PDB file of C-alpha atoms and ligand atoms in Angstrom:
ATOM      1  CA  MET Y  28      28.131 -11.702  11.644  1.00  0.00           C
ATOM      2  CA  GLY Y  29      25.290  -8.855  12.017  1.00  0.00           C
ATOM      3  CA  SER Y  30      27.696  -6.469  10.999  1.00  0.00           C
ATOM      4  CA  ILE Y  31      28.335  -8.140   7.620  1.00  0.00           C
ATOM      5  CA  VAL Y  32      24.872  -8.472   6.734  1.00  0.00           C
ATOM      6  CA  VAL Y  33      24.192  -4.757   7.457  1.00  0.00           C
ATOM      7  CA  ALA Y  34      27.399  -3.906   5.282  1.00  0.00           C
ATOM      8  CA  LYS Y  35      26.211  -6.158   2.755  1.00  0.00           C
ATOM      9  CA  ASN Y  36      22.542  -4.709   2.661  1.00  0.00           C
ATOM     10  CA  LEU Y  37      24.211  -0.901   2.594  1.00  0.00           C
ATOM     11  CA  GLU Y  38      26.209  -2.238  -0.244  1.00  0.00           C
ATOM     12  CA  LYS Y  39      22.815  -3.535  -1.809  1.00  0.00           C
ATOM     13  CA  SER Y  40      21.280  -0.369  -1.103  1.00  0.00           C
ATOM     14  CA  SER Y  41      23.581   2.041  -2.696  1.00  0.00           C
ATOM     15  CA  LYS Y  42      23.469  -0.293  -5.999  1.00  0.00           C
ATOM     16  CA  ASN Y  43      19.777   0.326  -5.630  1.00  0.00           C
ATOM     17  CA  GLU Y  44      20.456   4.163  -5.607  1.00  0.00           C
ATOM     18  CA  GLY Y  45      22.050   4.049  -9.279  1.00  0.00           C
ATOM     19  CA  LYS Y  46      19.389   2.146 -10.575  1.00  0.00           C
ATOM     20  CA  ILE Y  47      16.918   4.250  -9.395  1.00  0.00           C
ATOM     21  CA  GLU Y  48      18.513   7.404 -10.993  1.00  0.00           C
ATOM     22  CA  GLU Y  49      18.969   5.331 -14.078  1.00  0.00           C
ATOM     23  CA  LYS Y  50      15.218   4.280 -14.201  1.00  0.00           C
ATOM     24  CA  MET Y  51      14.252   8.010 -13.523  1.00  0.00           C
ATOM     25  CA  PHE Y  52      16.500   9.403 -16.247  1.00  0.00           C
ATOM     26  CA  SER Y  53      15.033   6.955 -18.811  1.00  0.00           C
ATOM     27  CA  LEU Y  54      11.628   7.569 -17.921  1.00  0.00           C
ATOM     28  CA  SER Y  55      11.846  11.354 -18.452  1.00  0.00           C
ATOM     29  CA  GLU Y  56      13.915  10.848 -21.661  1.00  0.00           C
ATOM     30  CA  GLU Y  57      10.859   8.484 -22.815  1.00  0.00           C
ATOM     31  CA  ILE Y  58       8.520  11.609 -21.955  1.00  0.00           C
ATOM     32  CA  LYS Y  59      10.700  13.999 -23.936  1.00  0.00           C
ATOM     33  CA  GLN Y  60      10.908  12.115 -27.047  1.00  0.00           C
ATOM     34  CA  ASP Y  61       7.168  11.581 -27.145  1.00  0.00           C
ATOM     35  CA  THR Y  62       6.970   7.806 -26.496  1.00  0.00           C
ATOM     36  CA  TYR Y  63       4.705   8.510 -23.715  1.00  0.00           C
ATOM     37  CA  SER Y  64       2.694   5.622 -22.107  1.00  0.00           C
ATOM     38  CA  PRO Y  65       1.454   5.566 -18.349  1.00  0.00           C
ATOM     39  CA  LYS Y  66       4.250   5.007 -16.062  1.00  0.00           C
ATOM     40  CA  ILE Y  67       4.079   3.731 -12.536  1.00  0.00           C
ATOM     41  CA  ILE Y  68       7.124   3.470 -10.292  1.00  0.00           C
ATOM     42  CA  GLY Y  69       6.918   0.565  -7.644  1.00  0.00           C
ATOM     43  CA  PHE Y  70       9.510   0.848  -4.736  1.00  0.00           C
ATOM     44  CA  LEU Y  71       9.413  -2.836  -3.088  1.00  0.00           C
ATOM     45  CA  CYS Y  72      10.632  -3.767   0.113  1.00  0.00           C
ATOM     46  CA  ASN Y  73      13.185  -6.873  -0.422  1.00  0.00           C
ATOM     47  CA  TRP Y  74      11.675  -9.094   2.464  1.00  0.00           C
ATOM     48  CA  CYS Y  75       7.811  -8.996   1.928  1.00  0.00           C
ATOM     49  CA  THR Y  76       6.382  -6.994  -0.957  1.00  0.00           C
ATOM     50  CA  TYR Y  77       9.379  -7.859  -3.430  1.00  0.00           C
ATOM     51  CA  ALA Y  78       9.217 -11.373  -2.492  1.00  0.00           C
ATOM     52  CA  GLY Y  79       5.427 -11.365  -3.067  1.00  0.00           C
ATOM     53  CA  ALA Y  80       5.805 -10.052  -6.523  1.00  0.00           C
ATOM     54  CA  ASP Y  81       8.201 -12.890  -7.281  1.00  0.00           C
ATOM     55  CA  LEU Y  82       5.283 -15.139  -6.136  1.00  0.00           C
ATOM     56  CA  ALA Y  83       2.899 -13.309  -8.269  1.00  0.00           C
ATOM     57  CA  GLY Y  84       5.375 -13.838 -11.159  1.00  0.00           C
ATOM     58  CA  VAL Y  85       6.167 -17.746 -10.926  1.00  0.00           C
ATOM     59  CA  SER Y  86       2.704 -18.309  -9.967  1.00  0.00           C
ATOM     60  CA  ARG Y  87       1.740 -16.728 -13.383  1.00  0.00           C
ATOM     61  CA  PHE Y  88      -0.941 -14.178 -11.845  1.00  0.00           C
ATOM     62  CA  GLN Y  89      -1.377 -11.494 -14.154  1.00  0.00           C
ATOM     63  CA  TYR Y  90      -0.502  -7.952 -13.579  1.00  0.00           C
ATOM     64  CA  PRO Y  91       0.000  -4.684 -15.575  1.00  0.00           C
ATOM     65  CA  THR Y  92       3.273  -4.023 -17.297  1.00  0.00           C
ATOM     66  CA  GLU Y  93       3.010  -0.410 -16.565  1.00  0.00           C
ATOM     67  CA  ILE Y  94       4.695  -0.569 -13.358  1.00  0.00           C
ATOM     68  CA  LYS Y  95       8.571  -0.603 -13.179  1.00  0.00           C
ATOM     69  CA  ILE Y  96       9.801  -1.989  -9.914  1.00  0.00           C
ATOM     70  CA  ILE Y  97      12.707  -0.963  -7.805  1.00  0.00           C
ATOM     71  CA  ARG Y  98      13.902  -3.425  -5.054  1.00  0.00           C
ATOM     72  CA  VAL Y  99      14.794  -1.499  -1.953  1.00  0.00           C
ATOM     73  CA  MET Y 100      15.825  -3.106   1.508  1.00  0.00           C
ATOM     74  CA  CYS Y 101      12.918  -1.605   3.438  1.00  0.00           C
ATOM     75  CA  SER Y 102       9.653   0.441   2.694  1.00  0.00           C
ATOM     76  CA  THR Y 103      11.391   3.260   4.874  1.00  0.00           C
ATOM     77  CA  ARG Y 104      14.160   3.663   2.594  1.00  0.00           C
ATOM     78  CA  ILE Y 105      11.900   5.596   0.497  1.00  0.00           C
ATOM     79  CA  ASP Y 106      12.380   8.976   1.458  1.00  0.00           C
ATOM     80  CA  PRO Y 107       9.552  11.566   0.524  1.00  0.00           C
ATOM     81  CA  VAL Y 108      12.208  13.534  -1.308  1.00  0.00           C
ATOM     82  CA  ILE Y 109      12.537  10.275  -3.568  1.00  0.00           C
ATOM     83  CA  ILE Y 110       8.830  10.060  -4.132  1.00  0.00           C
ATOM     84  CA  LEU Y 111       8.426  14.110  -5.072  1.00  0.00           C
ATOM     85  CA  GLU Y 112      11.716  13.331  -7.253  1.00  0.00           C
ATOM     86  CA  THR Y 113       9.912  10.527  -9.105  1.00  0.00           C
ATOM     87  CA  LEU Y 114       7.214  12.547  -9.816  1.00  0.00           C
ATOM     88  CA  TYR Y 115       9.117  15.447 -10.836  1.00  0.00           C
ATOM     89  CA  ASN Y 116      10.816  13.064 -13.483  1.00  0.00           C
ATOM     90  CA  GLY Y 117       7.484  12.202 -15.164  1.00  0.00           C
ATOM     91  CA  ALA Y 118       6.255   8.981 -13.124  1.00  0.00           C
ATOM     92  CA  ASP Y 119       2.269   9.201 -13.249  1.00  0.00           C
ATOM     93  CA  GLY Y 120       1.976   7.138 -10.047  1.00  0.00           C
ATOM     94  CA  VAL Y 121       4.382   5.780  -7.108  1.00  0.00           C
ATOM     95  CA  PHE Y 122       3.778   2.619  -5.545  1.00  0.00           C
ATOM     96  CA  ILE Y 123       5.421   1.673  -2.266  1.00  0.00           C
ATOM     97  CA  GLY Y 124       4.855  -1.674  -0.991  1.00  0.00           C
ATOM     98  CA  GLY Y 125       6.491  -2.875   2.392  1.00  0.00           C
ATOM     99  CA  CYS Y 126       5.956  -5.704   5.151  1.00  0.00           C
ATOM    100  CA  HIS Y 127       2.802  -5.700   7.348  1.00  0.00           C
ATOM    101  CA  LEU Y 128       2.855  -3.509  10.608  1.00  0.00           C
ATOM    102  CA  GLY Y 129       4.902  -5.373  13.106  1.00  0.00           C
ATOM    103  CA  ASP Y 130       6.618  -7.494  10.340  1.00  0.00           C
ATOM    104  CA  CYS Y 131       9.371  -5.359   9.391  1.00  0.00           C
ATOM    105  CA  HIS Y 132      12.567  -6.653   9.252  1.00  0.00           C
ATOM    106  CA  TYR Y 133      14.016  -3.351  10.908  1.00  0.00           C
ATOM    107  CA  ILE Y 134      11.342  -3.677  13.701  1.00  0.00           C
ATOM    108  CA  THR Y 135       9.705   0.048  13.252  1.00  0.00           C
ATOM    109  CA  GLY Y 136      10.809   1.000   9.646  1.00  0.00           C
ATOM    110  CA  ASN Y 137       7.387   0.401   7.835  1.00  0.00           C
ATOM    111  CA  TYR Y 138       5.793   2.950  10.906  1.00  0.00           C
ATOM    112  CA  HIS Y 139       8.339   5.464   9.576  1.00  0.00           C
ATOM    113  CA  THR Y 140       7.171   4.979   6.034  1.00  0.00           C
ATOM    114  CA  MET Y 141       3.178   5.488   7.078  1.00  0.00           C
ATOM    115  CA  HIS Y 142       4.108   8.922   8.970  1.00  0.00           C
ATOM    116  CA  LYS Y 143       6.490  10.211   6.433  1.00  0.00           C
ATOM    117  CA  LEU Y 144       3.851   8.898   3.545  1.00  0.00           C
ATOM    118  CA  ASP Y 145       0.987  11.189   5.245  1.00  0.00           C
ATOM    119  CA  MET Y 146       3.603  14.009   4.884  1.00  0.00           C
ATOM    120  CA  THR Y 147       4.510  13.556   1.443  1.00  0.00           C
ATOM    121  CA  LYS Y 148       0.825  13.372   0.236  1.00  0.00           C
ATOM    122  CA  GLN Y 149       0.097  16.789   1.975  1.00  0.00           C
ATOM    123  CA  LEU Y 150       3.177  18.299   0.009  1.00  0.00           C
ATOM    124  CA  ILE Y 151       1.922  16.583  -3.428  1.00  0.00           C
ATOM    125  CA  GLU Y 152      -1.732  17.885  -2.801  1.00  0.00           C
ATOM    126  CA  MET Y 153      -0.154  21.480  -2.096  1.00  0.00           C
ATOM    127  CA  ALA Y 154       1.952  21.119  -5.467  1.00  0.00           C
ATOM    128  CA  GLY Y 155      -1.282  20.677  -7.132  1.00  0.00           C
ATOM    129  CA  LEU Y 156      -1.059  17.145  -7.870  1.00  0.00           C
ATOM    130  CA  ASP Y 157      -3.768  14.382  -6.846  1.00  0.00           C
ATOM    131  CA  LYS Y 158      -2.362  12.582  -3.942  1.00  0.00           C
ATOM    132  CA  ASN Y 159      -3.751   9.240  -5.422  1.00  0.00           C
ATOM    133  CA  ARG Y 160      -1.159   9.164  -7.557  1.00  0.00           C
ATOM    134  CA  VAL Y 161       0.940   7.906  -4.534  1.00  0.00           C
ATOM    135  CA  ARG Y 162      -0.237   4.374  -2.908  1.00  0.00           C
ATOM    136  CA  LEU Y 163       1.336   2.750   0.295  1.00  0.00           C
ATOM    137  CA  GLU Y 164       0.259  -1.001   0.749  1.00  0.00           C
ATOM    138  CA  TRP Y 165       1.222  -4.015   2.994  1.00  0.00           C
ATOM    139  CA  ILE Y 166       2.111  -7.034   0.854  1.00  0.00           C
ATOM    140  CA  SER Y 167       3.734 -10.078   2.643  1.00  0.00           C
ATOM    141  CA  ALA Y 168       5.751 -12.703   0.781  1.00  0.00           C
ATOM    142  CA  SER Y 169       3.107 -15.119   0.518  1.00  0.00           C
ATOM    143  CA  GLU Y 170       0.508 -12.720  -0.939  1.00  0.00           C
ATOM    144  CA  GLY Y 171       1.190 -13.268  -4.544  1.00  0.00           C
ATOM    145  CA  GLN Y 172      -2.549 -12.796  -5.878  1.00  0.00           C
ATOM    146  CA  ARG Y 173      -2.993  -9.952  -3.455  1.00  0.00           C
ATOM    147  CA  PHE Y 174       0.106  -8.042  -4.974  1.00  0.00           C
ATOM    148  CA  ALA Y 175      -1.625  -8.799  -8.658  1.00  0.00           C
ATOM    149  CA  ASN Y 176      -4.836  -7.391  -7.458  1.00  0.00           C
ATOM    150  CA  ILE Y 177      -3.514  -4.287  -5.929  1.00  0.00           C
ATOM    151  CA  VAL Y 178      -1.218  -3.078  -8.352  1.00  0.00           C
ATOM    152  CA  LYS Y 179      -4.162  -4.025 -11.178  1.00  0.00           C
ATOM    153  CA  ASP Y 180      -6.512  -1.711  -9.166  1.00  0.00           C
ATOM    154  CA  PHE Y 181      -3.553   1.214  -8.681  1.00  0.00           C
ATOM    155  CA  THR Y 182      -3.012   0.954 -12.266  1.00  0.00           C
ATOM    156  CA  GLU Y 183      -6.503   1.525 -13.115  1.00  0.00           C
ATOM    157  CA  GLU Y 184      -6.854   4.378 -10.935  1.00  0.00           C
ATOM    158  CA  ILE Y 185      -3.692   6.059 -12.294  1.00  0.00           C
ATOM    159  CA  LYS Y 186      -5.368   5.683 -15.849  1.00  0.00           C
ATOM    160  CA  ARG Y 187      -8.580   6.954 -14.420  1.00  0.00           C
ATOM    161  CA  LEU Y 188      -6.364  10.169 -13.350  1.00  0.00           C
ATOM    162  CA  GLY Y 189      -4.883  10.410 -16.327  1.00  0.00           C
ATOM    163  CA  GLN Y 190      -1.112  11.684 -17.258  1.00  0.00           C
ATOM    164  CA  SER Y 191       0.202  13.497 -14.830  1.00  0.00           C
ATOM    165  CA  PRO Y 192       0.645  17.458 -15.518  1.00  0.00           C
ATOM    166  CA  ILE Y 193       4.089  17.076 -15.002  1.00  0.00           C
ATOM    167  CA  SER Y 194       4.939  14.420 -17.187  1.00  0.00           C
ATOM    168  CA  ALA Y 195       2.767  16.020 -19.874  1.00  0.00           C
ATOM    169  CA  SER Y 196       4.830  19.693 -19.282  1.00  0.00           C
ATOM    170  CA  LEU Y 197       8.197  17.568 -19.782  1.00  0.00           C
ATOM    171  CA  ARG Y 198       7.534  17.936 -23.289  1.00  0.00           C
ATOM    172  CA  GLU Y 199       8.531  21.368 -24.674  1.00  0.00           C
ATOM    173  CA  ASP Y 200       5.608  22.149 -26.625  1.00  0.00           C
ATOM    174  CA  LYS Y 201       3.524  21.940 -23.380  1.00  0.00           C
ATOM    175  CA  LYS Y 202       5.942  23.170 -20.900  1.00  0.00           C
ATOM    176  CA  ASP Y 203       3.731  24.207 -17.653  1.00  0.00           C
ATOM    177  CA  GLU Y 204       6.601  26.174 -15.514  1.00  0.00           C
ATOM    178  CA  LYS Y 205       3.912  26.196 -12.681  1.00  0.00           C
ATOM    179  CA  ILE Y 206       3.666  22.733 -12.245  1.00  0.00           C
ATOM    180  CA  LEU Y 207       7.507  22.109 -12.224  1.00  0.00           C
ATOM    181  CA  ARG Y 208       7.855  25.110  -9.716  1.00  0.00           C
ATOM    182  CA  THR Y 209       5.255  23.746  -7.128  1.00  0.00           C
ATOM    183  CA  ILE Y 210       6.609  20.160  -7.194  1.00  0.00           C
ATOM    184  CA  LYS Y 211      10.232  21.730  -6.692  1.00  0.00           C
ATOM    185  CA  ILE Y 212       8.908  23.702  -3.949  1.00  0.00           C
ATOM    186  CA  ALA Y 213       7.368  20.496  -2.310  1.00  0.00           C
ATOM    187  CA  LYS Y 214      10.728  18.852  -2.819  1.00  0.00           C
ATOM    188  CA  ASN Y 215      12.812  21.542  -0.789  1.00  0.00           C
ATOM    189  CA  ALA Y 216       9.886  21.769   1.520  1.00  0.00           C
ATOM    190  CA  ALA Y 217      10.209  17.862   2.280  1.00  0.00           C
ATOM    191  CA  MET Y 218      14.286  18.729   3.004  1.00  0.00           C
ATOM    192  CA  SER Y 219      13.586  20.930   5.651  1.00  0.00           C
ATOM    193  CA  PHE Y 220      15.262  20.038   8.857  1.00  0.00           C
ATOM    194  CA  ARG Y 221      12.481  20.911  10.999  1.00  0.00           C
ATOM    195  CA  LEU Y 222       9.846  18.997   9.170  1.00  0.00           C
ATOM    196  CA  ARG Y 223      12.146  15.894   9.013  1.00  0.00           C
ATOM    197  CA  SER Y 224      12.647  16.242  12.720  1.00  0.00           C
ATOM    198  CA  VAL Y 225       9.088  16.309  13.625  1.00  0.00           C
ATOM    199  CA  VAL Y 226       8.382  13.571  11.346  1.00  0.00           C
ATOM    200  CA  ALA Y 227      10.963  11.299  13.069  1.00  0.00           C
ATOM    201  CA  ARG Y 228       9.062  12.113  16.539  1.00  0.00           C
ATOM    202  CA  ILE Y 229       5.713  10.928  15.515  1.00  0.00           C
ATOM    203  CA  ARG Y 230       5.916   7.391  16.609  1.00  0.00           C
ATOM    204  CA  LYS Y 231       7.506   8.492  20.164  1.00  0.00           C
ATOM    205  CA  SER Y 232       4.988  11.201  20.495  1.00  0.00           C
ATOM    206  CA  VAL Y 233       2.072   9.555  19.313  1.00  0.00           C
ATOM    207  CA  ASP Y 234       2.580   5.582  19.369  1.00  0.00           C
ATOM    208  CA  GLU Y 235       4.760   4.886  22.219  1.00  0.00           C
ATOM    209  CA  GLY Y 236       4.661   8.068  24.397  1.00  0.00           C
ATOM    210  CA  ASN Y 237       7.699   9.829  26.384  1.00  0.00           C
ATOM    211  CA  VAL Y 238       9.264   8.221  29.457  1.00  0.00           C
ATOM    212  CA  TYR Y 239       6.599   8.933  31.276  1.00  0.00           C
ATOM    213  CA  GLY Y 240       4.072   7.277  29.430  1.00  0.00           C
ATOM    214  CA  GLU Y 241       2.449  10.778  28.126  1.00  0.00           C
ATOM    215  CA  LYS Y 242       1.200  10.438  24.548  1.00  0.00           C
ATOM    216  CA  VAL Y 243      -0.083  13.515  22.038  1.00  0.00           C
ATOM    217  CA  SER Y 244      -3.220  12.660  20.150  1.00  0.00           C
ATOM    218  CA  GLN Y 245      -3.134  11.830  16.783  1.00  0.00           C
ATOM    219  CA  GLU Y 246      -5.443  14.509  15.870  1.00  0.00           C
ATOM    220  CA  LYS Y 247      -3.125  16.978  17.713  1.00  0.00           C
ATOM    221  CA  PHE Y 248      -0.092  15.668  16.280  1.00  0.00           C
ATOM    222  CA  GLN Y 249      -1.736  15.874  12.600  1.00  0.00           C
ATOM    223  CA  GLN Y 250      -2.950  19.305  13.028  1.00  0.00           C
ATOM    224  CA  LEU Y 251       0.718  20.469  14.541  1.00  0.00           C
ATOM    225  CA  MET Y 252       1.813  18.953  11.157  1.00  0.00           C
ATOM    226  CA  SER Y 253      -0.224  20.229   8.850  1.00  0.00           C
ATOM    227  CA  GLN Y 254       0.667  23.527  10.180  1.00  0.00           C
ATOM    228  CA  LEU Y 255       4.012  22.845   9.878  1.00  0.00           C
ATOM    229  CA  ILE Y 256       3.859  21.684   6.244  1.00  0.00           C
ATOM    230  CA  VAL Y 257       1.982  24.762   5.246  1.00  0.00           C
ATOM    231  CA  GLU Y 258       4.854  27.020   6.666  1.00  0.00           C
ATOM    232  CA  GLU Y 259       7.582  24.954   5.313  1.00  0.00           C
ATOM    233  CA  TYR Y 260       6.019  25.026   1.587  1.00  0.00           C
ATOM    234  CA  ILE Y 261       5.675  28.622   1.941  1.00  0.00           C
ATOM    235  CA  ARG Y 262       9.214  29.164   3.342  1.00  0.00           C
ATOM    236  CA  SER Y 263      10.734  27.013   0.419  1.00  0.00           C
ATOM    237  CA  GLY Y 264       8.357  28.810  -2.208  1.00  0.00           C
ATOM    238  CA  ILE Y 265       9.773  32.221  -0.958  1.00  0.00           C
ATOM    239  CA  LEU Y 266      13.420  31.217  -1.299  1.00  0.00           C
ATOM    240  CA  LEU Y 267      13.072  29.371  -4.201  1.00  0.00           C
ATOM    241  CA  THR Y 268      11.758  32.327  -5.868  1.00  0.00           C
ATOM    242  CA  LEU Y 269      14.460  34.524  -4.559  1.00  0.00           C
ATOM    243  CA  GLU Y 270      17.351  31.971  -5.631  1.00  0.00           C
ATOM    244  CA  LYS Y 271      18.366  34.234  -8.771  1.00  0.00           C
ATOM    245  CA  ASN Y 272      17.008  37.868  -8.460  1.00  0.00           C
ATOM    246  CA  PRO Y 273      15.732  39.952  -5.593  1.00  0.00           C
ATOM    247  CA  LYS Y 274      12.121  40.153  -5.795  1.00  0.00           C
ATOM    248  CA  THR Y 275       9.151  42.590  -4.064  1.00  0.00           C
ATOM    249  CA  VAL Y 276       6.644  40.745  -1.891  1.00  0.00           C
ATOM    250  CA  GLU Y 277       4.061  41.172  -4.922  1.00  0.00           C
ATOM    251  CA  GLU Y 278       6.461  39.598  -7.224  1.00  0.00           C
ATOM    252  CA  ILE Y 279       6.724  36.571  -5.218  1.00  0.00           C
ATOM    253  CA  ALA Y 280       3.164  36.021  -4.362  1.00  0.00           C
ATOM    254  CA  ASP Y 281       2.218  36.293  -7.905  1.00  0.00           C
ATOM    255  CA  GLU Y 282       4.878  33.547  -9.130  1.00  0.00           C
ATOM    256  CA  ILE Y 283       3.931  30.887  -6.310  1.00  0.00           C
ATOM    257  CA  ASP Y 284       0.574  31.476  -6.264  1.00  0.00           C
ATOM    258  CA  ILE Y 285       0.086  32.538  -2.592  1.00  0.00           C
ATOM    259  CA  PRO Y 286      -1.695  35.573  -1.318  1.00  0.00           C
ATOM    260  CA  THR Y 287       0.317  38.827  -0.636  1.00  0.00           C
ATOM    261  CA  GLU Y 288      -0.470  39.147   2.920  1.00  0.00           C
ATOM    262  CA  ILE Y 289       0.699  35.371   3.709  1.00  0.00           C
ATOM    263  CA  ILE Y 290       3.950  36.000   1.871  1.00  0.00           C
ATOM    264  CA  PHE Y 291       4.275  39.396   3.760  1.00  0.00           C
ATOM    265  CA  LYS Y 292       3.783  37.810   7.342  1.00  0.00           C
ATOM    266  CA  ASN Y 293       6.478  34.917   6.219  1.00  0.00           C
ATOM    267  CA  ILE Y 294       8.887  37.609   4.853  1.00  0.00           C
ATOM    268  CA  ALA Y 295       8.737  39.240   8.127  1.00  0.00           C
ATOM    269  CA  ARG Y 296       9.594  36.020   9.836  1.00  0.00           C
ATOM    270  CA  LEU Y 297      12.331  34.971   7.513  1.00  0.00           C
ATOM    271  CA  TRP Y 298      14.042  38.456   7.869  1.00  0.00           C
ATOM    272  CA  LYS Y 299      14.154  38.289  11.759  1.00  0.00           C
ATOM    273  CA  LYS Y 300      16.238  35.188  11.216  1.00  0.00           C
ATOM    274  CA  GLN Y 301      18.123  36.727   8.640  1.00  0.00           C
ATOM    275  CA  VAL Y 302      16.986  34.032   6.114  1.00  0.00           C
ATOM    276  CA  VAL Y 303      15.680  36.503   3.991  1.00  0.00           C
ATOM    277  CA  LEU Y 304      17.335  40.109   3.523  1.00  0.00           C
ATOM    278  CA  PRO Y 305      15.974  43.540   2.400  1.00  0.00           C
ATOM    279  CA  TYR Y 306      17.938  44.471  -1.029  1.00  0.00           C
ATOM    280  CA  GLY Y 307      16.765  47.351  -2.417  1.00  0.00           C
ATOM    281  CA  GLN Y 308      13.450  49.034  -3.742  1.00  0.00           C
ATOM    282  CA  LYS Y 309      11.058  48.758  -7.062  1.00  0.00           C
ATOM    283  CA  GLY Y 310       8.952  51.602  -7.535  1.00  0.00           C
ATOM    284  CA  LEU Y 311       7.741  51.881  -3.908  1.00  0.00           C
ATOM    285  CA  SER Y 312       7.938  48.170  -2.641  1.00  0.00           C
ATOM    286  CA  PRO Y 313      10.925  47.035  -1.022  1.00  0.00           C
ATOM    287  CA  THR Y 314      12.662  44.028  -2.828  1.00  0.00           C
ATOM    288  CA  TYR Y 315      14.445  41.051  -0.820  1.00  0.00           C
ATOM    289  CA  MET Y 316      16.869  38.333  -1.403  1.00  0.00           C
ATOM    290  CA  GLY Y 317      17.959  35.029   0.212  1.00  0.00           C
ATOM    291  CA  GLY Y 318      20.254  35.849   3.317  1.00  0.00           C
ATOM    292  CA  ILE Y 319      21.840  33.106   5.561  1.00  0.00           C
ATOM    293  CA  ARG Y 320      20.638  29.595   5.366  1.00  0.00           C
TER     294      ARG Y 320
HETATM  295  S1  FES C   4      11.637  -4.570   5.949  1.00  0.00           S
HETATM  296 FE1  FES C   4       9.723  -4.271   4.883  1.00  0.00          FE
HETATM  297  S2  FES C   4       9.201  -2.833   5.295  1.00  0.00           S
HETATM  298 FE2  FES C   4      10.893  -2.493   6.721  1.00  0.00          FE
END
């Protein structure tokens, strides 16, 4: 019986993935065609917030129409890459709604959502966007009025922040290569195995502790995470820059707007692991290309 439910859930979520792509595509198309209006994508967990939204609807609680809702089985289905991809496709805001802590139908799903969102917000800031463009809220099935109020508040906040520089730059005449590149770097960093495995371990290390009951303090973990996020962002930036042509350290630094000495240190580290290899010379400076990934 359990496996039938799981199979049905998987089927539903794969159908939803198709819908996510469809909605993202229509979003960027609308922006390109200059029919822009503020856009918010809301990913709502099936069991709590989606039911809360449903209740808001049947109870006739008014909430802004700027939000386009996508139903997912659990808030933790929303991977950091999906959030960054949604912003890359021109959303001005991303809303994630899940069950209250302790109420997740997959036991600890929403704890993981919370930790993943912390990482995503840091990457969003590094990419040059306001982290308040993404909001996570816990709303239960019985909180229809609360859902309407939160959506109203978030929509007002997005309006205050104005059009996302990414959605503005999707128009040919306003193309801003820099912001498109930085969000792509953030997305690549979010895919990093190292980062993902550390985020997956936060709950074990901070909330639960190891087999001896030893816990790492939240502050210590945050510090390590922030350092790792910066390292992965720089690494992804270097690799993205070297994707097409070999470049010098100065050229890489210039392209991703990071000081030369930091790039130099990271190139040396990546060279050791053969992720970046020396290629040739431009004037007096050596050039590098991408190596083994
Ligand atoms: S099922 Fe709702 S957040 Fe996991």
